[in-house]
CSV table of C-alpha atoms in Angstrom, one decimal:
chain,number,residue,atom,x,y,z
G,30,UNK,CA,-11.2,-13.5,80.1
G,31,UNK,CA,-14.8,-14.6,79.9
G,32,UNK,CA,-14.6,-14.1,76.0
G,33,UNK,CA,-11.6,-16.6,75.8
G,34,UNK,CA,-12.9,-18.9,78.3
G,35,UNK,CA,-13.8,-21.4,75.8
G,36,UNK,CA,-10.2,-21.2,73.9
G,37,UNK,CA,-8.4,-21.1,77.4
G,38,UNK,CA,-10.4,-24.3,78.7
G,39,UNK,CA,-9.7,-26.1,75.3
G,40,UNK,CA,-6.0,-25.4,75.5
G,41,UNK,CA,-5.9,-26.2,79.3
G,42,UNK,CA,-7.4,-29.6,78.6
G,43,UNK,CA,-4.7,-30.3,75.9
G,44,UNK,CA,-2.0,-29.0,78.2
G,45,UNK,CA,-1.4,-26.4,75.6
G,46,UNK,CA,-1.3,-23.1,77.7
G,47,UNK,CA,1.6,-20.9,77.9
G,48,UNK,CA,2.9,-20.2,81.4
G,49,UNK,CA,1.4,-16.6,81.1
G,50,UNK,CA,-1.9,-18.1,80.1
G,51,UNK,CA,-1.9,-20.9,82.7
G,52,UNK,CA,-1.3,-18.2,85.4
G,53,UNK,CA,-4.2,-15.9,83.9
G,54,UNK,CA,-6.7,-18.8,84.0
G,55,UNK,CA,-5.7,-20.1,87.3
G,56,UNK,CA,-6.1,-16.3,88.5
G,57,UNK,CA,-9.7,-16.4,86.8
G,58,UNK,CA,-10.5,-19.5,88.6
G,59,UNK,CA,-9.5,-18.3,92.0
G,60,UNK,CA,-11.7,-15.2,91.6
G,61,UNK,CA,-14.7,-17.5,90.4
G,62,UNK,CA,-15.2,-20.4,93.0
G,63,UNK,CA,-18.3,-21.7,90.9
G,64,UNK,CA,-16.3,-21.8,87.8
G,65,UNK,CA,-13.4,-23.5,89.7
G,66,UNK,CA,-15.7,-26.1,90.8
G,67,UNK,CA,-17.5,-26.6,87.4
G,68,UNK,CA,-13.8,-26.6,85.9
G,69,UNK,CA,-12.8,-29.5,88.1
G,70,UNK,CA,-15.8,-31.4,86.9
G,71,UNK,CA,-14.8,-30.6,83.3
G,72,UNK,CA,-11.4,-32.3,83.9
G,73,UNK,CA,-13.1,-35.1,85.4
G,74,UNK,CA,-15.6,-35.7,82.5
G,75,UNK,CA,-12.5,-35.2,80.0
G,76,UNK,CA,-10.4,-38.0,82.0
G,77,UNK,CA,-13.5,-40.4,82.0
G,78,UNK,CA,-14.0,-40.0,78.5
G,79,UNK,CA,-10.5,-40.4,77.5
G,80,UNK,CA,-10.2,-43.6,79.6
G,81,UNK,CA,-13.1,-45.4,78.0
G,82,UNK,CA,-12.2,-48.0,75.3
G,83,UNK,CA,-13.6,-48.3,71.8
G,84,UNK,CA,-16.3,-51.1,72.2
G,85,UNK,CA,-15.9,-53.7,69.5
G,86,UNK,CA,-18.5,-55.2,67.2
G,87,UNK,CA,-20.2,-58.0,68.5
G,88,UNK,CA,-19.1,-61.8,67.0
G,89,UNK,CA,-20.5,-62.4,63.5
G,90,UNK,CA,-21.4,-58.9,62.7
G,91,UNK,CA,-19.8,-58.8,59.4
G,92,UNK,CA,-21.4,-61.8,58.4
G,93,UNK,CA,-24.6,-60.5,59.4
G,94,UNK,CA,-24.2,-57.3,57.4
G,95,UNK,CA,-23.3,-59.3,54.3
G,96,UNK,CA,-26.3,-61.5,54.8
G,97,UNK,CA,-28.6,-58.3,54.7
G,98,UNK,CA,-26.6,-57.2,51.8
G,99,UNK,CA,-27.4,-60.3,49.9
G,100,UNK,CA,-31.2,-59.7,50.5
G,101,UNK,CA,-31.6,-56.1,50.4
G,102,UNK,CA,-29.5,-54.0,48.1
G,103,UNK,CA,-27.7,-53.4,44.8
G,104,UNK,CA,-25.1,-50.9,44.5
G,105,UNK,CA,-26.2,-47.5,43.3
G,106,UNK,CA,-23.8,-47.6,40.3
G,107,UNK,CA,-26.1,-50.1,38.8
G,108,UNK,CA,-29.1,-48.4,39.6
G,109,UNK,CA,-28.9,-45.5,37.0
G,110,UNK,CA,-28.2,-48.1,34.2
G,111,UNK,CA,-31.3,-50.1,35.0
G,112,UNK,CA,-33.4,-46.8,35.3
G,113,UNK,CA,-32.2,-45.7,31.8
G,114,UNK,CA,-33.0,-49.0,30.5
G,115,UNK,CA,-36.4,-48.9,31.8
G,116,UNK,CA,-36.9,-45.4,30.5
G,117,UNK,CA,-35.7,-46.4,27.1
G,118,UNK,CA,-38.0,-49.4,27.0
G,119,UNK,CA,-41.0,-47.4,28.0
G,120,UNK,CA,-40.2,-44.7,25.3
G,121,UNK,CA,-39.8,-47.1,22.8
G,122,UNK,CA,-42.9,-48.9,23.5
G,123,UNK,CA,-44.8,-45.6,23.3
G,124,UNK,CA,-43.1,-44.2,20.2
G,125,UNK,CA,-42.9,-47.3,18.2
G,126,UNK,CA,-46.7,-47.8,17.7
G,127,UNK,CA,-47.4,-43.9,17.2
G,128,UNK,CA,-44.5,-43.9,14.5
G,129,UNK,CA,-46.0,-47.1,12.5
G,130,UNK,CA,-49.5,-45.6,13.3
G,131,UNK,CA,-48.5,-42.3,11.5
G,132,UNK,CA,-46.7,-44.1,8.8
G,133,UNK,CA,-49.8,-46.2,8.0
G,134,UNK,CA,-51.9,-43.1,7.3
G,135,UNK,CA,-49.5,-42.0,4.3
G,136,UNK,CA,-47.7,-45.1,3.2
G,137,UNK,CA,-50.3,-47.6,1.9
G,138,UNK,CA,-47.6,-50.5,1.4
G,139,UNK,CA,-47.6,-50.8,5.4
G,140,UNK,CA,-50.5,-53.2,5.8
G,141,UNK,CA,-51.6,-56.2,8.0
G,142,UNK,CA,-52.7,-56.4,11.5
G,143,UNK,CA,-49.5,-54.5,13.2
G,144,UNK,CA,-50.5,-51.5,10.9
G,145,UNK,CA,-54.1,-51.8,11.7
G,146,UNK,CA,-53.4,-52.1,15.4
G,147,UNK,CA,-50.8,-49.2,15.3
G,148,UNK,CA,-53.4,-47.0,13.3
G,149,UNK,CA,-55.9,-47.8,16.1
G,150,UNK,CA,-53.5,-46.7,18.7
G,151,UNK,CA,-53.0,-43.5,17.1
G,152,UNK,CA,-56.8,-42.9,16.9
G,153,UNK,CA,-57.4,-44.1,20.6
G,154,UNK,CA,-54.6,-41.5,21.5
G,155,UNK,CA,-56.4,-38.7,19.7
G,156,UNK,CA,-59.6,-39.7,21.4
G,157,UNK,CA,-57.8,-39.6,24.8
G,158,UNK,CA,-56.4,-36.1,23.9
G,159,UNK,CA,-59.9,-34.8,23.1
G,160,UNK,CA,-61.1,-36.2,26.3
G,161,UNK,CA,-58.3,-34.3,28.2
G,162,UNK,CA,-59.1,-31.4,26.3
G,163,UNK,CA,-62.7,-31.3,27.3
G,164,UNK,CA,-61.8,-32.1,31.0
G,165,UNK,CA,-59.3,-29.0,30.8
G,166,UNK,CA,-62.1,-26.8,29.4
G,167,UNK,CA,-64.4,-27.8,32.3
G,168,UNK,CA,-61.7,-27.2,34.9
G,169,UNK,CA,-61.0,-23.8,33.6
G,170,UNK,CA,-64.8,-23.0,33.4
G,171,UNK,CA,-64.9,-24.0,37.1
G,172,UNK,CA,-62.0,-21.9,38.1
G,173,UNK,CA,-63.3,-18.8,36.3
G,174,UNK,CA,-66.6,-19.2,38.3
G,175,UNK,CA,-65.0,-20.3,41.7
G,176,UNK,CA,-61.5,-18.8,41.7
G,177,UNK,CA,-61.0,-20.3,45.3
G,178,UNK,CA,-60.9,-23.8,43.9
G,179,UNK,CA,-57.4,-23.0,42.5
G,180,UNK,CA,-56.3,-23.5,46.0
G,181,UNK,CA,-57.4,-27.1,45.9
G,182,UNK,CA,-54.4,-28.8,44.6
G,183,UNK,CA,-51.9,-26.8,46.7
G,184,UNK,CA,-53.9,-27.8,49.9
G,185,UNK,CA,-54.1,-31.5,48.7
G,186,UNK,CA,-50.4,-31.5,48.2
G,187,UNK,CA,-49.8,-29.9,51.9
G,188,UNK,CA,-52.0,-32.4,53.3
G,189,UNK,CA,-50.4,-35.3,51.3
G,190,UNK,CA,-46.9,-34.2,52.5
G,191,UNK,CA,-48.0,-33.7,56.1
G,192,UNK,CA,-49.5,-37.4,56.2
G,193,UNK,CA,-46.2,-39.0,54.8
G,194,UNK,CA,-44.2,-37.1,57.3
G,195,UNK,CA,-46.4,-38.0,60.1
G,196,UNK,CA,-46.3,-41.8,59.0
G,197,UNK,CA,-42.5,-41.7,58.6
G,198,UNK,CA,-41.9,-39.9,61.7
G,199,UNK,CA,-44.2,-42.3,63.8
G,200,UNK,CA,-43.0,-45.6,62.0
G,201,UNK,CA,-40.3,-47.5,64.0
G,202,UNK,CA,-37.4,-48.9,62.0
G,203,UNK,CA,-37.4,-51.9,60.0
G,204,UNK,CA,-36.6,-54.7,62.5
G,205,UNK,CA,-33.4,-56.6,61.9
G,206,UNK,CA,-34.1,-60.3,61.3
G,207,UNK,CA,-30.4,-61.2,61.9
G,208,UNK,CA,-29.6,-59.2,64.8
G,209,UNK,CA,-28.1,-61.0,67.6
G,210,UNK,CA,-30.3,-60.9,70.7
G,211,UNK,CA,-27.9,-59.8,73.4
G,212,UNK,CA,-28.9,-60.6,77.0
G,213,UNK,CA,-27.3,-57.8,79.1
G,214,UNK,CA,-25.3,-59.2,82.2
G,215,UNK,CA,-25.0,-56.9,85.0
G,216,UNK,CA,-21.8,-57.1,87.0
G,217,UNK,CA,-22.1,-57.8,90.7
B,20,UNK,CA,-7.5,-42.4,51.6
B,21,UNK,CA,-5.7,-45.8,52.1
B,22,UNK,CA,-4.7,-47.6,48.8
B,23,UNK,CA,-6.2,-50.7,50.3
B,24,UNK,CA,-9.5,-49.0,50.8
B,25,UNK,CA,-9.5,-47.5,47.5
B,26,UNK,CA,-9.1,-51.0,45.6
B,27,UNK,CA,-11.7,-52.5,47.8
B,28,UNK,CA,-14.1,-49.6,47.0
B,29,UNK,CA,-13.2,-49.9,43.1
B,30,UNK,CA,-13.7,-53.9,43.5
B,31,UNK,CA,-17.0,-53.5,45.2
B,32,UNK,CA,-18.3,-51.1,42.4
B,33,UNK,CA,-17.4,-53.7,39.8
B,34,UNK,CA,-19.7,-56.1,41.6
B,35,UNK,CA,-17.2,-57.9,43.7
B,36,UNK,CA,-19.1,-58.4,47.2
B,37,UNK,CA,-16.0,-60.2,48.8
B,38,UNK,CA,-14.2,-56.7,48.5
B,39,UNK,CA,-17.1,-55.1,50.4
B,40,UNK,CA,-16.9,-57.6,53.1
B,41,UNK,CA,-13.1,-56.7,53.6
B,42,UNK,CA,-14.3,-53.0,54.1
B,43,UNK,CA,-17.0,-54.3,56.6
B,44,UNK,CA,-14.3,-56.1,58.5
B,45,UNK,CA,-11.9,-53.1,58.5
B,46,UNK,CA,-14.6,-50.6,59.8
B,47,UNK,CA,-17.0,-52.7,61.7
B,48,UNK,CA,-15.6,-51.9,65.0
B,49,UNK,CA,-15.2,-48.0,64.4
B,50,UNK,CA,-18.8,-47.9,63.2
B,51,UNK,CA,-20.4,-50.1,65.8
B,52,UNK,CA,-18.6,-48.1,68.7
B,53,UNK,CA,-20.1,-44.9,67.3
B,54,UNK,CA,-23.5,-46.3,67.4
B,55,UNK,CA,-23.4,-47.8,70.7
B,56,UNK,CA,-21.9,-44.6,72.1
B,57,UNK,CA,-24.6,-42.3,70.3
B,58,UNK,CA,-27.7,-44.8,71.0
B,59,UNK,CA,-26.9,-46.3,74.3
B,60,UNK,CA,-28.5,-49.6,73.6
B,61,UNK,CA,-26.5,-52.6,71.9
B,62,UNK,CA,-29.6,-54.1,69.9
B,63,UNK,CA,-30.3,-50.6,68.3
B,64,UNK,CA,-26.7,-50.1,67.8
B,65,UNK,CA,-26.1,-53.1,65.9
B,66,UNK,CA,-29.1,-52.6,63.7
B,67,UNK,CA,-28.0,-49.0,63.2
B,68,UNK,CA,-24.2,-50.3,62.4
B,69,UNK,CA,-25.7,-52.9,59.9
B,70,UNK,CA,-27.9,-50.1,58.3
B,71,UNK,CA,-25.0,-47.7,58.1
B,72,UNK,CA,-22.9,-50.5,55.8
B,73,UNK,CA,-26.0,-51.1,53.9
B,74,UNK,CA,-26.5,-47.4,52.9
B,75,UNK,CA,-22.6,-47.2,52.2
B,76,UNK,CA,-22.9,-50.0,49.9
B,77,UNK,CA,-26.1,-48.5,48.2
B,78,UNK,CA,-24.5,-45.0,47.6
B,79,UNK,CA,-21.1,-46.3,47.1
B,80,UNK,CA,-21.3,-44.7,43.5
B,81,UNK,CA,-21.6,-41.2,44.9
B,82,UNK,CA,-18.6,-41.8,47.3
B,83,UNK,CA,-15.6,-39.1,46.5
B,84,UNK,CA,-12.5,-41.4,46.8
B,85,UNK,CA,-10.4,-38.2,47.5
B,86,UNK,CA,-12.0,-38.5,50.9
B,87,UNK,CA,-11.1,-40.8,53.7
B,88,UNK,CA,-13.4,-44.0,53.5
B,89,UNK,CA,-13.5,-44.1,57.3
B,90,UNK,CA,-14.7,-40.6,57.5
B,91,UNK,CA,-17.3,-40.9,54.8
B,92,UNK,CA,-18.5,-44.1,56.7
B,93,UNK,CA,-18.7,-42.4,60.1
B,94,UNK,CA,-20.5,-39.5,58.6
B,95,UNK,CA,-23.2,-41.9,57.5
B,96,UNK,CA,-23.5,-43.5,60.7
B,97,UNK,CA,-23.5,-40.3,62.8
B,98,UNK,CA,-26.4,-38.9,60.6
B,99,UNK,CA,-28.1,-42.0,60.8
B,100,UNK,CA,-27.8,-42.2,64.7
B,101,UNK,CA,-28.7,-38.4,64.9
B,102,UNK,CA,-32.0,-39.3,63.0
B,103,UNK,CA,-32.8,-42.1,65.1
B,104,UNK,CA,-32.4,-40.1,68.4
B,105,UNK,CA,-34.6,-37.4,66.8
B,106,UNK,CA,-37.2,-40.0,66.0
B,107,UNK,CA,-36.8,-41.6,69.4
B,108,UNK,CA,-37.5,-38.2,71.1
B,109,UNK,CA,-40.7,-37.7,68.8
B,110,UNK,CA,-42.0,-41.0,69.3
B,111,UNK,CA,-44.0,-42.0,72.2
B,112,UNK,CA,-42.0,-45.6,72.2
B,113,UNK,CA,-38.8,-44.0,73.3
B,114,UNK,CA,-36.6,-45.8,75.9
B,115,UNK,CA,-35.3,-44.1,78.9
B,116,UNK,CA,-31.4,-44.2,78.2
B,117,UNK,CA,-30.9,-44.0,82.1
B,118,UNK,CA,-32.3,-47.6,82.2
B,119,UNK,CA,-30.3,-49.1,79.4
B,120,UNK,CA,-27.7,-51.8,80.5
B,121,UNK,CA,-24.1,-51.3,79.9
B,122,UNK,CA,-22.4,-53.1,77.1
B,123,UNK,CA,-21.7,-56.8,77.8
B,124,UNK,CA,-18.2,-56.6,76.4
B,125,UNK,CA,-17.4,-54.5,79.4
B,126,UNK,CA,-19.3,-56.5,82.1
B,127,UNK,CA,-17.8,-59.8,80.9
B,128,UNK,CA,-15.2,-61.4,83.4
B,129,UNK,CA,-12.0,-61.0,81.0
B,130,UNK,CA,-10.1,-58.3,82.8
B,131,UNK,CA,-10.9,-59.9,86.3
B,132,UNK,CA,-13.9,-59.4,88.4
B,133,UNK,CA,-13.1,-56.2,90.3
B,134,UNK,CA,-11.7,-54.2,87.2
B,135,UNK,CA,-14.7,-55.5,85.2
B,136,UNK,CA,-17.1,-53.8,87.8
B,137,UNK,CA,-15.1,-50.5,87.8
B,138,UNK,CA,-14.9,-50.7,84.0
B,139,UNK,CA,-18.5,-51.4,83.7
B,140,UNK,CA,-19.4,-48.6,86.3
B,141,UNK,CA,-17.4,-46.2,84.5
B,142,UNK,CA,-19.2,-47.0,81.3
B,143,UNK,CA,-22.4,-46.8,82.7
B,144,UNK,CA,-21.7,-43.3,83.9
B,145,UNK,CA,-20.2,-42.1,80.8
B,146,UNK,CA,-23.2,-43.7,78.9
B,147,UNK,CA,-25.6,-41.9,81.2
B,148,UNK,CA,-23.7,-38.5,80.8
B,149,UNK,CA,-23.9,-38.8,77.0
B,150,UNK,CA,-27.4,-39.7,77.0
B,151,UNK,CA,-28.4,-36.4,78.4
B,152,UNK,CA,-26.8,-34.3,75.6
B,153,UNK,CA,-28.5,-33.3,72.7
B,154,UNK,CA,-27.9,-35.6,69.7
B,155,UNK,CA,-25.6,-33.1,67.8
B,156,UNK,CA,-23.4,-32.5,70.8
B,157,UNK,CA,-23.2,-36.3,71.5
B,158,UNK,CA,-22.0,-36.8,67.9
B,159,UNK,CA,-19.2,-34.3,68.4
B,160,UNK,CA,-18.1,-35.7,71.8
B,161,UNK,CA,-18.0,-39.2,70.4
B,162,UNK,CA,-16.0,-38.4,67.4
B,163,UNK,CA,-13.5,-36.4,69.5
B,164,UNK,CA,-12.8,-38.7,72.3
B,165,UNK,CA,-13.0,-42.1,70.5
B,166,UNK,CA,-11.7,-41.3,67.2
B,167,UNK,CA,-9.0,-38.7,67.8
B,168,UNK,CA,-10.5,-36.4,64.9
B,169,UNK,CA,-9.4,-32.9,65.0
B,170,UNK,CA,-12.2,-30.3,65.1
B,171,UNK,CA,-12.1,-29.7,61.4
B,172,UNK,CA,-12.4,-33.3,60.8
B,173,UNK,CA,-15.2,-33.5,63.1
B,174,UNK,CA,-16.6,-30.5,61.1
B,175,UNK,CA,-16.4,-32.5,58.0
B,176,UNK,CA,-18.2,-35.5,59.4
B,177,UNK,CA,-20.9,-33.7,60.9
B,178,UNK,CA,-21.3,-31.2,57.7
B,179,UNK,CA,-21.1,-28.3,59.9
B,180,UNK,CA,-18.4,-25.7,60.6
B,181,UNK,CA,-15.4,-25.8,63.0
B,182,UNK,CA,-16.6,-23.1,65.1
B,183,UNK,CA,-19.8,-25.0,65.6
B,184,UNK,CA,-17.9,-28.1,66.7
B,185,UNK,CA,-15.7,-26.1,69.1
B,186,UNK,CA,-18.9,-24.5,70.7
B,187,UNK,CA,-20.7,-28.0,70.9
B,188,UNK,CA,-17.7,-29.7,72.7
B,189,UNK,CA,-17.2,-26.7,75.0
B,190,UNK,CA,-21.0,-26.7,75.9
B,191,UNK,CA,-21.1,-30.6,76.0
B,192,UNK,CA,-18.1,-30.9,78.6
B,193,UNK,CA,-19.7,-28.2,80.7
B,194,UNK,CA,-23.3,-29.9,80.6
B,195,UNK,CA,-21.6,-33.2,81.6
B,196,UNK,CA,-19.7,-31.4,84.4
B,197,UNK,CA,-22.8,-30.1,85.8
B,198,UNK,CA,-24.5,-33.2,85.8
B,199,UNK,CA,-21.3,-34.8,87.7
B,200,UNK,CA,-21.7,-32.0,90.2
B,201,UNK,CA,-25.4,-32.7,90.7
B,202,UNK,CA,-24.6,-36.2,91.1
B,203,UNK,CA,-22.2,-35.6,93.7
B,204,UNK,CA,-24.5,-33.3,95.4
B,205,UNK,CA,-27.3,-35.9,95.9
B,206,UNK,CA,-25.6,-38.4,98.3
B,207,UNK,CA,-24.4,-35.5,100.7
B,208,UNK,CA,-28.0,-34.2,100.6
B,209,UNK,CA,-29.4,-37.6,101.4
B,210,UNK,CA,-26.8,-38.1,104.2
B,211,UNK,CA,-27.7,-34.9,105.7
B,212,UNK,CA,-31.3,-35.8,105.6
B,213,UNK,CA,-30.8,-39.1,107.1
B,214,UNK,CA,-28.6,-37.7,109.9
B,215,UNK,CA,-31.6,-35.0,110.7
B,216,UNK,CA,-34.2,-37.6,110.7
């Protein structure tokens, strides 16, 4: 009986027990007075919850939602397009000077200030790459000498993640500028 | 999904805000009631309900139109409320749910003062019982009793299994029954102490 107790109670609340199951259930309750007391309270809880009405949204709720919507968001559907547009612009902004710069090395007919600045961009990029290479070599040397340093990035990442989690957890929700202030009225 | 909902969702996605206003009007009571029942505080519930609609709007592109819009919306609302309750527990700023006032709609004088007081006391008791349940249990109880959802539908809303929902409902009812039992014992004990003293 104890194994089926959950099922039996669910069915009993719905009034879906067969006469045999009902008899078995009542017999179980008669043999377990503590369970019988608790069952009476379960029935009371069930009735309390079933009698409780749906609480309607306060006046002007929909208008306040639309006001917040006007200030806060745009549908996600538009977001990917915007992301793609930004990504394409950035790629183009990076690639165009590089392409022109590379061409200026081989095609003499490309002249003027545009070609010169693109040429300079490529040279500058090459210098940055050289700098990055020397930084990488330094790091590699340090890691060979002190292998424990390789744990530093992981440690930093974990620390940052923990910090963000803590801040997010302890920061209260954004206050609602449009929420109606409801003054509770106590009956009696 | 209702064909009208489908149309409003489609129109919203093509940039028609008026269509989304229709969806808000249609489901505001369902979402608000869930938030009040979950959070037990009318001001926080309003904020959570508004946030639910904002999230729904922002993620409308990922909504699967084969699902019921109401179920999807309630799923956002219940997850949001569960998050708020967990944060509330973690935060030292948490409010004691027992001291929260009942909803003004049920303390207003509309159904006559006596009926109103009884309704208010019942609501307060229900809210007190709900406030003692863990957030996951609370969500299952609210969806079962106020939305007439089957256990499998509740499982869909809460992203869990049907057997988990059955178990949560069973335990929640027993927990609330235990609370009622304790509550009924207290006045007797006080009366006995009074007569002895």
